[in-house]
Amino acid sequence: MKQKQYHIYLPDEKIPTHWYNLAVELPWKMPLPIDPETKELYEFEKLKKIYTEEACKIELLMGEYGKEPWIKIPDPVLNVYRKYRVTPLQRAVGLEEALGFEGQIWFKREDMNPSGSHKPNTSLPQAYYGAKQKDINVLVTDTGAGQWGASVALSCNFFGIKSKIFMTRDSYKNKPYRVNLMELAGAEVYPSPGPTTKAGKELYDQNPDHPGSLGIGMGEAMELVRENPDHRLALGCMSYYAAMHQTVIGTEVKEQVKEGGLKPDIMIACVGGGSNFMGFAAPLIGDKIKKENDIRFLAVESANIPSLTKGEYKYDSQDYFGYTPMVKMLTLGHKFVPPKLHSGGLRYHGKTPILSLLVENKIVEPKAVDQNDAFEACKTFYQTDGIISAPEAGHAIAQTIKEAKEAKERGEKPTIVFCLTGNGYLDLKGYADMFDLHK
Ligand SMILES: Cc1ncc(COP(=O)(O)O)c(C=O)c1O
């Protein structure tokens, strides 16, 4: 009998050299950011005071970004990607056996990246753009569980630019080692909300135990950007530029499934703001739109923050205070403060415009998973395949298990591929709380 294939690796020379720009391949126009003051399209001259100039061009689909489906990755960024990419596509043999599933389950290993998650795929180019631009000295951002913050800090260190990070207060307390990772890379880290900014101080004074949210952290970061002309905002999940940079994941997956002779039937990823989902799925969504595949794409959010499944599709602010450009998205409203969760990276009120557009047009199926089910799935995956997943990615694992069980009941044997966005070694306190383990 033929030996089962456990991993699909690609040789170094197959590393993606281009990002995939799905927005120009869609039959619908992706709604662009508008200015909350004028309600008109956000002007480049004004937007470039918020983001790096290159990020603004991507966000507004200017120049090549408005017409080219493939965008060349700058060499300095590609050279850092080479340190950790191409990441393996691995078969979840243990999970298949435990479920008695006769189809196949594969997962993309973004948990092996520097700083522990998919986030460097976009923080690296953002740090590169910032370092290259003469009038910028600092990138400022918000982070939930700290994966994004750790990744921005490390990327800024690689490219020699400073970073300041607002981390949701709840995660700042519960995930101190991620704070340490950021500090090791030279970042300044502030619990959010907190007294550093006027907006943060007001919330903090009302409730010093305020759990914070990604929207509040983003608003605090934005306040620093407005007050310091050499600071710019780096966004990890909500921006189109983050989604586009992340397509190195899906471009590799597309090549790996071809290499392994696989035909995915279902692709699954968790969603905070939507960047890993878009990066993982976009190249194959592009093919689906061209009628070259019939894959089901499942975007899995936290049932505690149900913007994909229960939100309203409208222009809304990306941050709690209404400082940032407004974008058209599925949202629970920017004043929504999500409950405390161990999956801090999913605590965001809206979902990135390109994903919201695809859900509205029924190309992507929205799903919601409860935190308990996500942790149960993480525990199962650890016991079956020996990998400790970030709780955020546990939402994708839980949906994968559900799909596999349902397919088995129907007598079907689909090939399922999910995105393992991060490792969970620094989330073990969450595991200990959930399963009442030794503390
Ligand atoms: C491990 C991990 N997975 C997923 C996410 C969700 O973010 P996004 O939807 O932008 O990929 C986060 C966000 O911080 C994360 O840390």
mmCIF file of N, CA and C in Angstrom, residues 215-279:
data_model
loop_
_atom_site.group_PDB
_atom_site.id
_atom_site.type_symbol
_atom_site.label_atom_id
_atom_site.label_comp_id
_atom_site.label_asym_id
_atom_site.label_seq_id
_atom_site.Cartn_x
_atom_site.Cartn_y
_atom_site.Cartn_z
ATOM 1 N N GLY A 215 -11.076 47.696 19.236
ATOM 2 C CA GLY A 215 -11.552 49.004 18.772
ATOM 3 C C GLY A 215 -11.053 50.136 19.674
ATOM 4 N N ILE A 216 -11.013 49.891 20.987
ATOM 5 C CA ILE A 216 -10.523 50.919 21.926
ATOM 6 C C ILE A 216 -9.010 51.093 21.746
ATOM 7 N N GLY A 217 -8.296 49.976 21.641
ATOM 8 C CA GLY A 217 -6.835 50.046 21.445
ATOM 9 C C GLY A 217 -6.490 50.796 20.166
ATOM 10 N N MET A 218 -7.270 50.525 19.119
ATOM 11 C CA MET A 218 -7.023 51.191 17.832
ATOM 12 C C MET A 218 -7.249 52.691 17.971
ATOM 13 N N GLY A 219 -8.293 53.070 18.726
ATOM 14 C CA GLY A 219 -8.586 54.488 18.940
ATOM 15 C C GLY A 219 -7.456 55.166 19.706
ATOM 16 N N GLU A 220 -6.914 54.470 20.709
ATOM 17 C CA GLU A 220 -5.803 55.054 21.474
ATOM 18 C C GLU A 220 -4.565 55.202 20.576
ATOM 19 N N ALA A 221 -4.295 54.179 19.774
ATOM 20 C CA ALA A 221 -3.148 54.249 18.853
ATOM 21 C C ALA A 221 -3.338 55.434 17.898
ATOM 22 N N MET A 222 -4.562 55.601 17.456
ATOM 23 C CA MET A 222 -4.877 56.667 16.504
ATOM 24 C C MET A 222 -4.664 58.046 17.139
ATOM 25 N N GLU A 223 -4.956 58.156 18.436
ATOM 26 C CA GLU A 223 -4.739 59.442 19.116
ATOM 27 C C GLU A 223 -3.252 59.814 19.068
ATOM 28 N N LEU A 224 -2.379 58.843 19.302
ATOM 29 C CA LEU A 224 -0.933 59.129 19.216
ATOM 30 C C LEU A 224 -0.546 59.559 17.801
ATOM 31 N N VAL A 225 -1.143 58.888 16.812
ATOM 32 C CA VAL A 225 -0.827 59.217 15.415
ATOM 33 C C VAL A 225 -1.261 60.652 15.102
ATOM 34 N N ARG A 226 -2.437 61.050 15.611
ATOM 35 C CA ARG A 226 -2.926 62.409 15.336
ATOM 36 C C ARG A 226 -2.050 63.467 15.999
ATOM 37 N N GLU A 227 -1.457 63.098 17.136
ATOM 38 C CA GLU A 227 -0.678 64.100 17.876
ATOM 39 C C GLU A 227 0.811 64.111 17.544
ATOM 40 N N ASN A 228 1.282 63.065 16.845
ATOM 41 C CA ASN A 228 2.722 62.979 16.537
ATOM 42 C C ASN A 228 2.923 62.773 15.037
ATOM 43 N N PRO A 229 3.416 63.782 14.332
ATOM 44 C CA PRO A 229 3.525 63.685 12.869
ATOM 45 C C PRO A 229 4.467 62.582 12.377
ATOM 46 N N ASP A 230 5.348 62.060 13.233
ATOM 47 C CA ASP A 230 6.245 60.986 12.756
ATOM 48 C C ASP A 230 5.745 59.590 13.153
ATOM 49 N N HIS A 231 4.482 59.500 13.644
ATOM 50 C CA HIS A 231 3.897 58.201 13.980
ATOM 51 C C HIS A 231 2.899 57.795 12.883
ATOM 52 N N ARG A 232 2.802 56.506 12.604
ATOM 53 C CA ARG A 232 1.756 56.005 11.702
ATOM 54 C C ARG A 232 1.130 54.757 12.311
ATOM 55 N N LEU A 233 -0.127 54.526 11.891
ATOM 56 C CA LEU A 233 -0.888 53.388 12.407
ATOM 57 C C LEU A 233 -0.592 52.141 11.562
ATOM 58 N N ALA A 234 -0.352 51.013 12.227
ATOM 59 C CA ALA A 234 -0.219 49.730 11.517
ATOM 60 C C ALA A 234 -1.439 48.895 11.891
ATOM 61 N N LEU A 235 -2.154 48.396 10.898
ATOM 62 C CA LEU A 235 -3.340 47.584 11.206
ATOM 63 C C LEU A 235 -3.106 46.125 10.843
ATOM 64 N N GLY A 236 -3.461 45.243 11.770
ATOM 65 C CA GLY A 236 -3.180 43.827 11.563
ATOM 66 C C GLY A 236 -4.280 43.071 10.888
ATOM 67 N N CYS A 237 -5.523 43.485 11.089
ATOM 68 C CA CYS A 237 -6.576 42.605 10.592
ATOM 69 C C CYS A 237 -7.617 43.316 9.746
ATOM 70 N N MET A 238 -7.880 44.593 9.995
ATOM 71 C CA MET A 238 -9.032 45.231 9.367
ATOM 72 C C MET A 238 -8.762 45.802 7.992
ATOM 73 N N SER A 239 -7.500 46.079 7.698
ATOM 74 C CA SER A 239 -7.185 46.792 6.468
ATOM 75 C C SER A 239 -7.150 45.845 5.270
ATOM 76 N N TYR A 240 -7.327 46.410 4.082
ATOM 77 C CA TYR A 240 -7.167 45.579 2.884
ATOM 78 C C TYR A 240 -5.698 45.232 2.686
ATOM 79 N N TYR A 241 -4.798 46.169 3.081
ATOM 80 C CA TYR A 241 -3.375 45.848 2.885
ATOM 81 C C TYR A 241 -2.972 44.621 3.693
ATOM 82 N N ALA A 242 -3.501 44.476 4.929
ATOM 83 C CA ALA A 242 -3.165 43.278 5.722
ATOM 84 C C ALA A 242 -3.684 42.029 5.014
ATOM 85 N N ALA A 243 -4.913 42.102 4.516
ATOM 86 C CA ALA A 243 -5.500 40.938 3.830
ATOM 87 C C ALA A 243 -4.674 40.576 2.594
ATOM 88 N N MET A 244 -4.240 41.594 1.854
ATOM 89 C CA MET A 244 -3.473 41.318 0.631
ATOM 90 C C MET A 244 -2.106 40.706 0.960
ATOM 91 N N HIS A 245 -1.420 41.280 1.961
ATOM 92 C CA HIS A 245 -0.108 40.721 2.327
ATOM 93 C C HIS A 245 -0.224 39.252 2.754
ATOM 94 N N GLN A 246 -1.340 38.939 3.405
ATOM 95 C CA GLN A 246 -1.497 37.567 3.916
ATOM 96 C C GLN A 246 -1.675 36.532 2.802
ATOM 97 N N THR A 247 -1.863 36.974 1.561
ATOM 98 C CA THR A 247 -2.120 35.996 0.486
ATOM 99 C C THR A 247 -0.920 35.109 0.173
ATOM 100 N N VAL A 248 0.236 35.398 0.804
ATOM 101 C CA VAL A 248 1.338 34.429 0.653
ATOM 102 C C VAL A 248 0.894 33.059 1.179
ATOM 103 N N ILE A 249 -0.021 33.069 2.161
ATOM 104 C CA ILE A 249 -0.490 31.781 2.724
ATOM 105 C C ILE A 249 -1.231 30.985 1.642
ATOM 106 N N GLY A 250 -2.246 31.620 1.057
ATOM 107 C CA GLY A 250 -3.099 30.910 0.099
ATOM 108 C C GLY A 250 -2.370 30.571 -1.196
ATOM 109 N N THR A 251 -1.426 31.428 -1.571
ATOM 110 C CA THR A 251 -0.666 31.153 -2.794
ATOM 111 C C THR A 251 0.150 29.873 -2.602
ATOM 112 N N GLU A 252 0.711 29.727 -1.399
ATOM 113 C CA GLU A 252 1.443 28.478 -1.112
ATOM 114 C C GLU A 252 0.484 27.289 -1.051
ATOM 115 N N VAL A 253 -0.659 27.479 -0.405
ATOM 116 C CA VAL A 253 -1.617 26.364 -0.284
ATOM 117 C C VAL A 253 -2.026 25.883 -1.683
ATOM 118 N N LYS A 254 -2.281 26.826 -2.551
ATOM 119 C CA LYS A 254 -2.722 26.469 -3.914
ATOM 120 C C LYS A 254 -1.656 25.598 -4.594
ATOM 121 N N GLU A 255 -0.404 25.978 -4.417
ATOM 122 C CA GLU A 255 0.706 25.224 -5.015
ATOM 123 C C GLU A 255 0.861 23.874 -4.302
ATOM 124 N N GLN A 256 0.679 23.880 -2.982
ATOM 125 C CA GLN A 256 0.872 22.635 -2.220
ATOM 126 C C GLN A 256 -0.208 21.599 -2.530
ATOM 127 N N VAL A 257 -1.459 22.053 -2.687
ATOM 128 C CA VAL A 257 -2.505 21.058 -2.984
ATOM 129 C C VAL A 257 -2.285 20.486 -4.387
ATOM 130 N N LYS A 258 -1.786 21.325 -5.272
ATOM 131 C CA LYS A 258 -1.472 20.844 -6.630
ATOM 132 C C LYS A 258 -0.353 19.798 -6.550
ATOM 133 N N GLU A 259 0.676 20.156 -5.813
ATOM 134 C CA GLU A 259 1.828 19.263 -5.628
ATOM 135 C C GLU A 259 1.397 17.916 -5.030
ATOM 136 N N GLY A 260 0.470 17.957 -4.080
ATOM 137 C CA GLY A 260 0.035 16.728 -3.396
ATOM 138 C C GLY A 260 -1.106 16.027 -4.119
ATOM 139 N N GLY A 261 -1.541 16.567 -5.244
ATOM 140 C CA GLY A 261 -2.644 15.958 -5.992
ATOM 141 C C GLY A 261 -3.966 16.021 -5.233
ATOM 142 N N LEU A 262 -4.129 17.045 -4.401
ATOM 143 C CA LEU A 262 -5.359 17.166 -3.607
ATOM 144 C C LEU A 262 -6.336 18.118 -4.267
ATOM 145 N N LYS A 263 -7.631 17.852 -4.005
ATOM 146 C CA LYS A 263 -8.671 18.788 -4.447
ATOM 147 C C LYS A 263 -9.475 19.182 -3.215
ATOM 148 N N PRO A 264 -9.161 20.338 -2.608
ATOM 149 C CA PRO A 264 -9.922 20.699 -1.404
ATOM 150 C C PRO A 264 -11.411 20.877 -1.716
ATOM 151 N N ASP A 265 -12.256 20.369 -0.807
ATOM 152 C CA ASP A 265 -13.701 20.598 -0.941
ATOM 153 C C ASP A 265 -14.132 21.729 -0.028
ATOM 154 N N ILE A 266 -13.448 21.824 1.128
ATOM 155 C CA ILE A 266 -13.825 22.834 2.120
ATOM 156 C C ILE A 266 -12.553 23.493 2.640
ATOM 157 N N MET A 267 -12.561 24.820 2.712
ATOM 158 C CA MET A 267 -11.435 25.527 3.333
ATOM 159 C C MET A 267 -11.970 26.365 4.496
ATOM 160 N N ILE A 268 -11.289 26.268 5.630
ATOM 161 C CA ILE A 268 -11.822 26.849 6.871
ATOM 162 C C ILE A 268 -10.752 27.683 7.559
ATOM 163 N N ALA A 269 -11.114 28.882 7.981
ATOM 164 C CA ALA A 269 -10.192 29.676 8.802
ATOM 165 C C ALA A 269 -10.999 30.502 9.796
ATOM 166 N N CYS A 270 -10.361 30.824 10.928
ATOM 167 C CA CYS A 270 -11.033 31.654 11.927
ATOM 168 C C CYS A 270 -10.965 33.120 11.487
ATOM 169 N N VAL A 271 -11.823 33.924 12.104
ATOM 170 C CA VAL A 271 -11.874 35.337 11.730
ATOM 171 C C VAL A 271 -11.897 36.225 12.968
ATOM 172 N N GLY A 272 -10.910 37.123 13.036
ATOM 173 C CA GLY A 272 -10.950 38.216 14.005
ATOM 174 C C GLY A 272 -11.408 39.429 13.218
ATOM 175 N N GLY A 273 -10.472 40.009 12.470
ATOM 176 C CA GLY A 273 -10.840 41.055 11.515
ATOM 177 C C GLY A 273 -10.979 40.468 10.119
ATOM 178 N N GLY A 274 -10.298 39.347 9.869
ATOM 179 C CA GLY A 274 -10.462 38.670 8.585
ATOM 180 C C GLY A 274 -9.187 38.506 7.773
ATOM 181 N N SER A 275 -8.016 38.907 8.325
ATOM 182 C CA SER A 275 -6.828 38.903 7.462
ATOM 183 C C SER A 275 -6.316 37.500 7.153
ATOM 184 N N ASN A 276 -6.299 36.601 8.159
ATOM 185 C CA ASN A 276 -5.771 35.262 7.829
ATOM 186 C C ASN A 276 -6.749 34.530 6.927
ATOM 187 N N PHE A 277 -8.047 34.720 7.179
ATOM 188 C CA PHE A 277 -9.020 34.045 6.316
ATOM 189 C C PHE A 277 -8.823 34.481 4.870
ATOM 190 N N MET A 278 -8.734 35.803 4.670
ATOM 191 C CA MET A 278 -8.598 36.307 3.300
ATOM 192 C C MET A 278 -7.281 35.846 2.681
ATOM 193 N N GLY A 279 -6.210 35.884 3.476
ATOM 194 C CA GLY A 279 -4.913 35.491 2.937
ATOM 195 C C GLY A 279 -4.886 34.025 2.545
#
